[in-house]
XYZ file of C-alpha atoms in Angstrom:
597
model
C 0.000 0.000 0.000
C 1.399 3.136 -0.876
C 1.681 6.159 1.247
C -0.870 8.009 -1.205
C -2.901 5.232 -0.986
C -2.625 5.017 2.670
C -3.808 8.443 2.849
C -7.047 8.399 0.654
C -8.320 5.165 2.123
C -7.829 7.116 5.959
C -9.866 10.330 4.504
C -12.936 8.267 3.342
C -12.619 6.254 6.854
C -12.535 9.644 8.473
C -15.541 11.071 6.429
C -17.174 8.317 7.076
C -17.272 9.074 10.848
C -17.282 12.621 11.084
C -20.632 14.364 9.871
C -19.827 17.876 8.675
C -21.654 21.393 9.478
C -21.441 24.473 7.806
C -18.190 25.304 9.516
C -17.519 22.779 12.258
C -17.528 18.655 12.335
C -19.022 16.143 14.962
C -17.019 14.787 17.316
C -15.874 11.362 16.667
C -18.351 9.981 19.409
C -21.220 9.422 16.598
C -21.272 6.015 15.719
C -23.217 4.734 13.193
C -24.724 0.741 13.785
C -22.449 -2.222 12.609
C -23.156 -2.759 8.603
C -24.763 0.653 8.168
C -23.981 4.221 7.630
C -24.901 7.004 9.629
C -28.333 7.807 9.251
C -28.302 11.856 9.173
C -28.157 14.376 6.507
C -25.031 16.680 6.546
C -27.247 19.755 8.172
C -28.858 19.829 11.387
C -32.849 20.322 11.253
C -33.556 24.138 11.209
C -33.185 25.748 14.600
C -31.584 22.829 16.325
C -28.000 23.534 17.640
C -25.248 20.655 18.345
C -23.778 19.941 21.454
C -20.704 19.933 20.056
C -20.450 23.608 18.524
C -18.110 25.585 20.088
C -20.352 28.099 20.949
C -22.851 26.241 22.470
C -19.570 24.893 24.337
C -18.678 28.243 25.555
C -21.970 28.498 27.072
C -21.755 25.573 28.983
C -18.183 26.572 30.203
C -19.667 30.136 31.251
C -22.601 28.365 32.977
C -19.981 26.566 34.971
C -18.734 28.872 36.361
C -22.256 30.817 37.410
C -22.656 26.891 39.056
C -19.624 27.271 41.152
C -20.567 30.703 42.231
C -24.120 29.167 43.354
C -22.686 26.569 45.272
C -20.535 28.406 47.360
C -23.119 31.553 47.852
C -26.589 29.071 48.973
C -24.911 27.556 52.151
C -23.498 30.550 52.888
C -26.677 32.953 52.085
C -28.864 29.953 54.527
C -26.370 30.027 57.173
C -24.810 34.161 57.534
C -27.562 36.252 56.123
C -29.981 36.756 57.799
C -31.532 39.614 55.469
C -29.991 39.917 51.753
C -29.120 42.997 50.422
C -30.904 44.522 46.732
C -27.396 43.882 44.635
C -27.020 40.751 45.899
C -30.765 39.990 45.194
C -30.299 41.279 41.731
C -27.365 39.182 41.551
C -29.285 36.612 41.884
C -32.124 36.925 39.784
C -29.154 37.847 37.340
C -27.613 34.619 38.109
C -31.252 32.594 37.537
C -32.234 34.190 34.203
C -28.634 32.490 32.647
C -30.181 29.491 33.939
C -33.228 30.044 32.217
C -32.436 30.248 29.211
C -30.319 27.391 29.214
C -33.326 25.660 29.513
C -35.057 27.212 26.646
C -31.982 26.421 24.761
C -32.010 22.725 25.447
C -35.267 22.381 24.091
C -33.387 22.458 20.710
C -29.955 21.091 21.584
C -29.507 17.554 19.484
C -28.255 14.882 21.785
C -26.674 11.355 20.945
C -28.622 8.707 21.502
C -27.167 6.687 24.217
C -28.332 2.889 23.280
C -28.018 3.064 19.356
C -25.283 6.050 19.550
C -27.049 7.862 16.450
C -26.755 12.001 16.689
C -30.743 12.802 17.381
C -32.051 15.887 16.045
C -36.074 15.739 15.795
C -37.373 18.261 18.109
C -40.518 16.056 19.129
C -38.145 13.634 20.565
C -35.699 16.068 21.870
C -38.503 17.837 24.020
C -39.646 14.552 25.190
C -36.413 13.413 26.448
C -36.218 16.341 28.331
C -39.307 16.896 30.190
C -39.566 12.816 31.374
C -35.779 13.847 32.328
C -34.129 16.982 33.671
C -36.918 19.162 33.263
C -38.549 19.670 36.603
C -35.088 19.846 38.439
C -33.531 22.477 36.353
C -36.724 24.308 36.642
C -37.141 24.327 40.536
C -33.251 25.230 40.813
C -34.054 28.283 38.865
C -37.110 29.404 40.172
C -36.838 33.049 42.272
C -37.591 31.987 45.599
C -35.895 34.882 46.946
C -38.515 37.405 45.408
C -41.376 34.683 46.099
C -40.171 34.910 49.560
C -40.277 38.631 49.671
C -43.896 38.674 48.357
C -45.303 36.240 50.473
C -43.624 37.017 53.774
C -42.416 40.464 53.294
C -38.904 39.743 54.228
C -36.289 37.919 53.155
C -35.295 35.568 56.042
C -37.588 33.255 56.463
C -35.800 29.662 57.133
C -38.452 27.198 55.170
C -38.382 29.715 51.768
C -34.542 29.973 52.179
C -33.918 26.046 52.330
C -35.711 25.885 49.165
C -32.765 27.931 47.682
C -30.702 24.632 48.236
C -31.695 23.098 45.167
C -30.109 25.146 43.175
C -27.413 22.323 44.221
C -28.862 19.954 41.462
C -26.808 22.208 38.868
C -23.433 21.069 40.460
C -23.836 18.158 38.083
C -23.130 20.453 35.533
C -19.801 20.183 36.935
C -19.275 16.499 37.595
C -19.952 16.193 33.802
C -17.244 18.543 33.038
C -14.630 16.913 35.023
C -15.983 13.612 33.301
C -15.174 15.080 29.915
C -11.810 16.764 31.168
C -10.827 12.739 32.921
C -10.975 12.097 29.154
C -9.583 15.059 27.038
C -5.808 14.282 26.636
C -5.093 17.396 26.049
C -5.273 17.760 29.960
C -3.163 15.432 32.688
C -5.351 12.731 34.255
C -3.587 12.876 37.443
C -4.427 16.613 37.877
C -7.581 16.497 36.567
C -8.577 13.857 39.363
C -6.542 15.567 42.014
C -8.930 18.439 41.228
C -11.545 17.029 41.444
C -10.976 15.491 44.622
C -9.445 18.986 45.722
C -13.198 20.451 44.596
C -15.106 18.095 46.467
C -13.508 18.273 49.787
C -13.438 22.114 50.131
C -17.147 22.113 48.999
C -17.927 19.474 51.612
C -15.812 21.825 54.254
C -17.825 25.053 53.431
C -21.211 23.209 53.155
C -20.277 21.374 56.773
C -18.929 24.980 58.300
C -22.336 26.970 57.159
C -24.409 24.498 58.495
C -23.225 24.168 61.749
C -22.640 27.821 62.077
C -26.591 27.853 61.420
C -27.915 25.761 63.994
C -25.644 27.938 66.602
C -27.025 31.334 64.850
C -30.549 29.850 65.736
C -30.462 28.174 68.625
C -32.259 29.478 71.906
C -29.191 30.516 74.253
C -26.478 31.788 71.890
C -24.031 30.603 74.762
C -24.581 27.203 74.773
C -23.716 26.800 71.475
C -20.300 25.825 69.888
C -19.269 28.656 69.024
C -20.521 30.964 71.594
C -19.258 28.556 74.536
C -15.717 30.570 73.679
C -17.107 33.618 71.634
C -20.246 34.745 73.382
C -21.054 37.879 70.952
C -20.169 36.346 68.346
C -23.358 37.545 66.286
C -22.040 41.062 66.470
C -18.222 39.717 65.268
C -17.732 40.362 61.530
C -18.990 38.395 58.820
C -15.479 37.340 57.930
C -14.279 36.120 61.641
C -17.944 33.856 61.876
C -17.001 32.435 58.397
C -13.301 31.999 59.110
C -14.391 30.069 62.558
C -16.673 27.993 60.799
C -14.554 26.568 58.208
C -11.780 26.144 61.315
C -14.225 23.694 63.031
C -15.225 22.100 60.048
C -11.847 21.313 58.694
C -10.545 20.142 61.767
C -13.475 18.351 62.618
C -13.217 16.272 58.592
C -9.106 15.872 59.364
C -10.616 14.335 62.715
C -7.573 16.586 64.401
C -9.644 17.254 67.258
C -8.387 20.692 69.284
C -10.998 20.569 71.645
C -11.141 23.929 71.760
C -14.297 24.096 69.568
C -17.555 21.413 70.340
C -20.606 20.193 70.327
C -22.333 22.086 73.556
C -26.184 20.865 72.859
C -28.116 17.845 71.735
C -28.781 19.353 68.156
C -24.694 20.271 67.263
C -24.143 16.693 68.936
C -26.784 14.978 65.988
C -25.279 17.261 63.725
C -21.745 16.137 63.976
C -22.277 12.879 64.380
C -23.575 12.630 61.125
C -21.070 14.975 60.028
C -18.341 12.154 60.945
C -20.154 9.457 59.377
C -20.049 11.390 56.339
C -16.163 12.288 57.248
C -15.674 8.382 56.794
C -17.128 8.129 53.537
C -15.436 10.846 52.031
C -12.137 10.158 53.642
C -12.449 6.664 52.196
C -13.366 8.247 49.046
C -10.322 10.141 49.054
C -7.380 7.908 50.135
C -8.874 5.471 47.878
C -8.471 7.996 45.104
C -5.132 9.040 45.916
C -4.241 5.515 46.686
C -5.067 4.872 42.980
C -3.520 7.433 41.433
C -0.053 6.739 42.973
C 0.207 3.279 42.992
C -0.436 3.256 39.261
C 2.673 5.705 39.053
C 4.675 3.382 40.993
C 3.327 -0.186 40.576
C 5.974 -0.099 37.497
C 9.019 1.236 39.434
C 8.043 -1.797 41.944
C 7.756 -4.530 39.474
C 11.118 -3.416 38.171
C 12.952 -3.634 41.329
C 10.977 -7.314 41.789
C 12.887 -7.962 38.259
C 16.128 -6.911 38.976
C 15.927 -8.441 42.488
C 15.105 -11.983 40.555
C 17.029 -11.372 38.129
C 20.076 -11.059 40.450
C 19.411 -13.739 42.454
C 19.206 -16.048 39.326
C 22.334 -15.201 38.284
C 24.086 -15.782 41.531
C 22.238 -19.231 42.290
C 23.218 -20.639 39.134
C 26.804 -18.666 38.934
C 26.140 -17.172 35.691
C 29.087 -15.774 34.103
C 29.610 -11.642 34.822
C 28.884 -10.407 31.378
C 25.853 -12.341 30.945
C 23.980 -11.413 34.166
C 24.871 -7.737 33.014
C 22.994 -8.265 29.774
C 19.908 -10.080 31.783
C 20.147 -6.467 34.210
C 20.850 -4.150 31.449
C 17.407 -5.858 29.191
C 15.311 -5.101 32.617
C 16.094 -2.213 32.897
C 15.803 -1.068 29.002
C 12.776 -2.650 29.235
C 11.473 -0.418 31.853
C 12.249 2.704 30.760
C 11.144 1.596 27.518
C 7.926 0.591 28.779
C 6.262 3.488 28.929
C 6.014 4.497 25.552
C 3.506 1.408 25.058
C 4.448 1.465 21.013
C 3.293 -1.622 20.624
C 0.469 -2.080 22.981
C -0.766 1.295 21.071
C -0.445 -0.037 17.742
C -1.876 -3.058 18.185
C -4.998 -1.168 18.862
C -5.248 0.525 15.474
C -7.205 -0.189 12.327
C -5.221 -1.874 9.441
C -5.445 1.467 7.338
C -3.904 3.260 10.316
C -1.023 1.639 10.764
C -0.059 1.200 7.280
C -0.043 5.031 7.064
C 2.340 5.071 10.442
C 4.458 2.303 9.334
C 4.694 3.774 5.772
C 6.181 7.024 7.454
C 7.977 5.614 10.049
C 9.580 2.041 8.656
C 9.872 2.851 4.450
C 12.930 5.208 4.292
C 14.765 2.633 6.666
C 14.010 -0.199 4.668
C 14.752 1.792 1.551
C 18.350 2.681 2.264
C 19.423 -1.170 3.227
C 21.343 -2.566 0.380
C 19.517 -5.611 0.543
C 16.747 -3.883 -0.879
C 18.273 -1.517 -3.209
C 16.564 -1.744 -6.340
C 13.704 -3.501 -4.877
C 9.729 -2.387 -5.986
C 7.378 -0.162 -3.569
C 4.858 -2.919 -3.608
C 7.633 -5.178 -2.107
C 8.431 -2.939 1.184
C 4.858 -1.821 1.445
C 4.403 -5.006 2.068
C 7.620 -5.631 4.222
C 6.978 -2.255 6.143
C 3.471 -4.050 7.677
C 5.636 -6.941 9.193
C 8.377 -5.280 11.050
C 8.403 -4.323 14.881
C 10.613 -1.885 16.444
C 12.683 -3.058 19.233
C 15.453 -1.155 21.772
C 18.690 -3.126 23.229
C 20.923 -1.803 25.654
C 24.445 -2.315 25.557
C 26.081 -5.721 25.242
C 23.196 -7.420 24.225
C 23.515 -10.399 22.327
C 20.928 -10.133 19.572
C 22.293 -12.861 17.487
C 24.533 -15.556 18.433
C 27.494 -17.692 16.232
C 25.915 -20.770 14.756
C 22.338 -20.721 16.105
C 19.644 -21.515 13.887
C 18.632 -18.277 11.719
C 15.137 -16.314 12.546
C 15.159 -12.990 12.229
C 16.370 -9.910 10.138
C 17.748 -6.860 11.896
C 18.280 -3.048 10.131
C 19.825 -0.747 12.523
C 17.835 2.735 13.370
C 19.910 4.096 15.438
C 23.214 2.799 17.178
C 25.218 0.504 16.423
C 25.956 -3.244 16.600
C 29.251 -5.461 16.313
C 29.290 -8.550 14.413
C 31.443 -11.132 15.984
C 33.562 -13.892 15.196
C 34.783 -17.152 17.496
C 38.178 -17.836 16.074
C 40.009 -20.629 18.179
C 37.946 -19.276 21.051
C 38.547 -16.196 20.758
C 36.306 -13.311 19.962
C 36.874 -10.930 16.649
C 35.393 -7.692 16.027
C 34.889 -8.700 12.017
C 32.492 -5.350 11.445
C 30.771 -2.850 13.135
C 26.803 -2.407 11.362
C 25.409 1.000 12.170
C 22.271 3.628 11.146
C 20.740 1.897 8.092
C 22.516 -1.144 7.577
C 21.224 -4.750 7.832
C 22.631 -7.502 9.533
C 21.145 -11.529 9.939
C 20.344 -11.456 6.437
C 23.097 -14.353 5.152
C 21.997 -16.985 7.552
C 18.383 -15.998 6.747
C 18.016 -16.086 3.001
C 20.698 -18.859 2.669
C 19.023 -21.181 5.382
C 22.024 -21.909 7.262
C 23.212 -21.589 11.009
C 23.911 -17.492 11.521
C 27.537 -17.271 11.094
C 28.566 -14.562 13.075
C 27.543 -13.374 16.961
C 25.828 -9.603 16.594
C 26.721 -7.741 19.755
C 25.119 -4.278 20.326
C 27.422 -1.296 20.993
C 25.656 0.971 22.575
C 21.877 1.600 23.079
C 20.497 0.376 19.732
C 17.346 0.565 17.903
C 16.460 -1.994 15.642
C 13.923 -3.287 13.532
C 13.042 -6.910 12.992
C 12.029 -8.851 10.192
C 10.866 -12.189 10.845
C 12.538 -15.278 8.311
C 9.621 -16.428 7.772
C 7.628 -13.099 6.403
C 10.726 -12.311 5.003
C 11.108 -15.296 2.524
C 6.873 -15.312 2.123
C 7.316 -11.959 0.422
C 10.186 -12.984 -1.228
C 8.064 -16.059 -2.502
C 5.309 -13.691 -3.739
C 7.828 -11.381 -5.946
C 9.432 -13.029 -8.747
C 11.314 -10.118 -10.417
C 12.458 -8.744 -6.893
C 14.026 -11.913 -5.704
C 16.224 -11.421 -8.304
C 17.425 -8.103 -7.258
C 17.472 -9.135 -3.847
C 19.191 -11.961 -4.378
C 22.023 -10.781 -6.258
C 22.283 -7.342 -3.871
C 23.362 -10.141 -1.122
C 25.633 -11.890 -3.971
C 27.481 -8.722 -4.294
C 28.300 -8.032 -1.307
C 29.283 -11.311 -0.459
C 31.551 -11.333 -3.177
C 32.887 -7.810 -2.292
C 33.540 -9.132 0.797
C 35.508 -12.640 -0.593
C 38.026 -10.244 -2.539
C 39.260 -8.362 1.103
C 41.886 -9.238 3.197
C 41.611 -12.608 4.790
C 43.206 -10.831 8.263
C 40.206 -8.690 8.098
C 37.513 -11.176 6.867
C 37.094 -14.199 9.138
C 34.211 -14.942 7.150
C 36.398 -15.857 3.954
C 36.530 -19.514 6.110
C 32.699 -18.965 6.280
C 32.403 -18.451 3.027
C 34.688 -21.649 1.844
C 31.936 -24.641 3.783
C 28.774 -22.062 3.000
C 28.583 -20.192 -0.370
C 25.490 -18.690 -1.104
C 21.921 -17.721 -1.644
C 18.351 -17.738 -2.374
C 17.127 -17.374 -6.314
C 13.659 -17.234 -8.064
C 11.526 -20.377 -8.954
C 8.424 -21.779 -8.109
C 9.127 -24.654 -6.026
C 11.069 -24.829 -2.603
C 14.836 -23.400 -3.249
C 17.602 -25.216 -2.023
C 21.137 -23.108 -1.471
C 24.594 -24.809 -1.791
C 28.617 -23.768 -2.016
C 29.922 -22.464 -4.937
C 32.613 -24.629 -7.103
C 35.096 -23.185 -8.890
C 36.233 -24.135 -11.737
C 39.287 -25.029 -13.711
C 40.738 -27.581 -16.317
C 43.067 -28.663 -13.731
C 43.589 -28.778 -10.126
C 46.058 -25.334 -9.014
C 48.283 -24.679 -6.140
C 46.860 -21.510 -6.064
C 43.040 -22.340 -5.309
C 41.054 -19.334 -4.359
C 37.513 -19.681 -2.711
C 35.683 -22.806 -3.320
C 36.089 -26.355 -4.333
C 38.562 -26.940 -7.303
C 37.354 -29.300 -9.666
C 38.393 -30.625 -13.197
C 35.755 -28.993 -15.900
C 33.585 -31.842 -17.058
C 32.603 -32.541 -20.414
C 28.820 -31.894 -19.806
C 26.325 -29.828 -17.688
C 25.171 -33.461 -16.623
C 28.306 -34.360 -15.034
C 28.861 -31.243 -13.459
C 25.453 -31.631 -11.654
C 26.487 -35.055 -10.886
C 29.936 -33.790 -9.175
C 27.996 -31.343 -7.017
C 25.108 -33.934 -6.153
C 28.090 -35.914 -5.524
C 29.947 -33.512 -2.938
C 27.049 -32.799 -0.925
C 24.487 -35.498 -0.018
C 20.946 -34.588 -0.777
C 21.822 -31.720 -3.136
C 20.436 -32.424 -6.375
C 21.517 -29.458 -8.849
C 19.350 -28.537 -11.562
C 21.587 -25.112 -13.060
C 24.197 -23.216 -12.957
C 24.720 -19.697 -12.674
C 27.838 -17.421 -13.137
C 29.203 -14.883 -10.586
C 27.113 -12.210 -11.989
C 23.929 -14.438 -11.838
C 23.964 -15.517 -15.423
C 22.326 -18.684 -16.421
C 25.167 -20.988 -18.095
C 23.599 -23.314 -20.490
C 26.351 -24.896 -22.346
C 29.866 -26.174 -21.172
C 31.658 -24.693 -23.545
C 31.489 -20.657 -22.379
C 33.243 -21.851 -18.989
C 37.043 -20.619 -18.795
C 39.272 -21.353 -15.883
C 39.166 -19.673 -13.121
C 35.687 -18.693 -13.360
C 33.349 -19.258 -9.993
C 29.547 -21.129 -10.806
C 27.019 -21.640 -8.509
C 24.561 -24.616 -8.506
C 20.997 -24.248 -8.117
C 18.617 -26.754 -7.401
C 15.106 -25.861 -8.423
């Protein structure tokens, strides 16, 4: 898939969830049902406004904040005012009107349908939702009870009219909605967001405590016996701020169960009151550490399974007296692995749409695979393809990614880093070449089905990708004309290699038992040593097995089926991949290849 491809085929996925306005588009909450399309025309019905314009957005945020101002103001109003001055009645009434409309307006606000998840925008059905919902409680939190009272009694502290006031309390869940949708905006922390909330609720819970118990010692019979005027007998004529002050003092100390003593319960009602105050305390104290208990063991349930690892890890080694430089590679992989973690690539793109991540691995993986010279040359369709199948991986130092002589799996291109490639000479370890950004290495054990030859060793802090063998040689299987390229890009450098010094090469000993690769055909491909060739057997052999030319094609296949068991040759190719159909174009010296298709 190409990247333009890639692109179009994410558009029409993305028009086909989005539903477009005039100006502004859905959010990506409307759904439509499984085999169907969404069932709405572009354009909202005349008159009818969706929740999701930014407007009607703003409104809601401004109406927030007229909420918070009404929940702190009605517990207080109840508990310290006993009359209410004009601009804070017309404050009020202000305050109320806001409200009002808002519940004109949602008379024609679309909603989404919460059991088929389809964007509703009939008015019948939006008025109907309403009124058998929300309806009455929006409308007695709004009603003017404070001019009602004022009508009816003639002044405006009457303590039945005023505890009506207290449902304007229903709007607060105006505000646990918005800290719903905040919990799930990422363009805001989750750990703030929750410690806000949980910040929110426990001073409103504090004021709400304070102004109530301040009111059942502002009415009670003998002002004295009360909590607060057992140590502050005039305390009606202190100022407003001092009663309020003294009242949140109590109530906080009374919710952190600190207990001074120096402010209690002194009659029967203020003892009912707080005991139900501390009942509550142990709810919401629950409610909190449980919370908080949450939040930070999630941020440190990983730094505690990591020091479980290393702790195992380090005991394993020393039980079973694991050489030094291996239990530093078993430490050095937990601890990659950890800070590594919490990125979550993987677990991220496993949860995406095929489309998806052929765009992201198109961007990320192509230009990678594109500059490895095993691929030079090689069609787009081939490492669109190969792009799909390979996952990014991080090594630390000294990590063994490959070892000498185990069976081959994988293929590794380097990202960043860098990686040695190893060789066990006479037991001793050899620094043969040092792969870094953009090369490949595993790739000869791979495509010529034979034990890796060399140990690859990071350097340093490496990223890799890997390509598994056997994705690797199904694509191959499915691309005729690129297997050729492929093949003979690896041929190249192989023979690039065969032609440096020996010193320098220990794969030139490699290269003598194992010589070569994978080529195009339709059935399974079998890989064998070259032979090379001359009329009679030299002192000077180079790389290979020196044989007498034979008189035929026929016999040649017979030496090689001959030389190694179960090898059954079918052609022979030159070192520049050229089919060789007649004996007589061979000249000493030159190095063929046998190919059994």
């Amino acid at each position: 898939m190409t990247q333009a491809h890639s692109k179009s085929h994410f558009n029409k996925l993305w028009d086909g969830v989005q539903i477009k306005r005039s100006s502004n588009s859905f959010a990506v909450e409307l759904l439509p049902s499984l085999g169907a399309a969404i069932n709405h025309s572009n354009k909202l019905q005349k008159f009818i406004i969706s929740p999701y314009d930014p407007r009607y957005r703003s409104w809601e945020l401004f109406l927030i904040v007229l909420v918070i101002y009404s929940a702190w103001i009605c517990p207080f109003e109840l508990a310290f005012l006993r009359d209410f001055p004009f601009k804070l009645l017309l404050v009020e009434n202000i305050v109320n009107s806001f409200f009002a409309i808002d519940i004109v307006l949602t008379f024609f606000v679309a909603y989404v349908d919460s059991k088929t998840h389809l964007f509703v925008d009939d008015r019948k059905r939006i008025a109907v939702r309403y009124l058998s919902t929300w309806f009455i409680f929006d409308v007695c939190s709004t009603a003017p009870f404070q001019p009602i009272i004022l009508i009816f009694t003639h002044k405006g502290n009457d303590l039945t009219f005023n505890t009506l006031n207290l449902l304007r309390l229903w709007r607060l869940h105006r505000v646990s909605s918005l800290f719903a949708r905040l919990e799930k905006d990422i363009r805001f922390n989750y750990f703030w967001t929750r410690c806000s909330k949980l910040i929110s609720v426990t001073l409103f819970a504090v004021h709400c405590a304070g102004c109530f118990n301040y009111m059942i010692a502002d009415r009670y019979l003998n002002p004295e016996k009360t909590w607060i005027g057992a140590v502050m007998p005039t305390f009606r004529s202190e100022s407003l701020w001092t009663r309020y002050v003294t009242a949140l003092y109590w109530s906080i100390t009374t919710l952190t169960t600190t207990g001074y003593g120096d402010l209690h319960a002194e009659n029967p009602t203020e003892m009912l009151f707080d005991i139900f105050y501390m009942m509550f305390n142990l709810g919401l104290t629950a409610y909190l550490i449980g919370n908080m208990t949450n939040l930070v063991v999630h941020g440190t349930s990983r730094t505690r399974k990591f020091r479980d690892s290393i702790q195992a890890a380090s005991e394993f080694a020393a039980r079973n007296q694991l050489p030094e430089n291996i239990k530093q590679q078993v430490l050095s992989h937990f601890s990659l692995q950890f800070k590594t973690e919490g990125l979550n690539q993987q677990f991220m793109l496993d949860g995406l749409p095929k489309g998806i991540l052929s765009s992201i691995a198109y961007s990320l993986f192509f230009p990678i695979i594109r500059r490895a010279y095993l691929f030079n040359g090689i069609s787009d369709n081939f490492i669109d393809e190969l792009v799909m199948e390979v996952k990014a991986e991080y090594y630390p130092p000294k990590e063994d990614i490959i070892l000498q002589n185990e069976g081959a799996a994988d293929v590794y291109i380097v990202v960043s880093g860098a990686v040695n490639i190893i060789a066990t000479i006479h037991g001793d370890e050899q620094v043969y070449e040092k792969v870094t950004e953009g090369e490949i290495f595993g790739e000869v054990g791979v495509l010529c089905n034979i034990p890796q030859p060399f140990t690859c060793r990071t350097a340093e802090l490496s990223q890799l990708l890997r390509i598994s063998k056997t994705r690797l040689r199904e694509i191959i299987g499915e691309h005729m004309e690129d297997r050729n390229i492929l093949m003979n890009n690896l041929f190249q450098k192989l023979t690039l290699q065969e032609s440096l010094p020996e010193v320098n090469q220990p794969d030139r000993r490699f290269l003598n038992k194992y010589e070569l690769f994978h080529v195009p055909q339709e059935e399974q491909l079998l890989t064998k040593p070259h032979l090379h060739l001359t009329e009679k057997l030299s002192s000077a052999a180079q790389n290979g097995n020196l044989i007498k030319l034979p008189r035929t094609l026929e016999e040649l296949f017979k030496i090689g089926s001959q030389k190694y068991q179960g090898f059954h040759p079918t052609k022979v190719v030159s070192r520049d991949y050229a089919e060789i159909d007649d004996i007589s174009v061979i000249r000493d010296g030159d190095h063929l290849f046998l190919l059994e298709m």
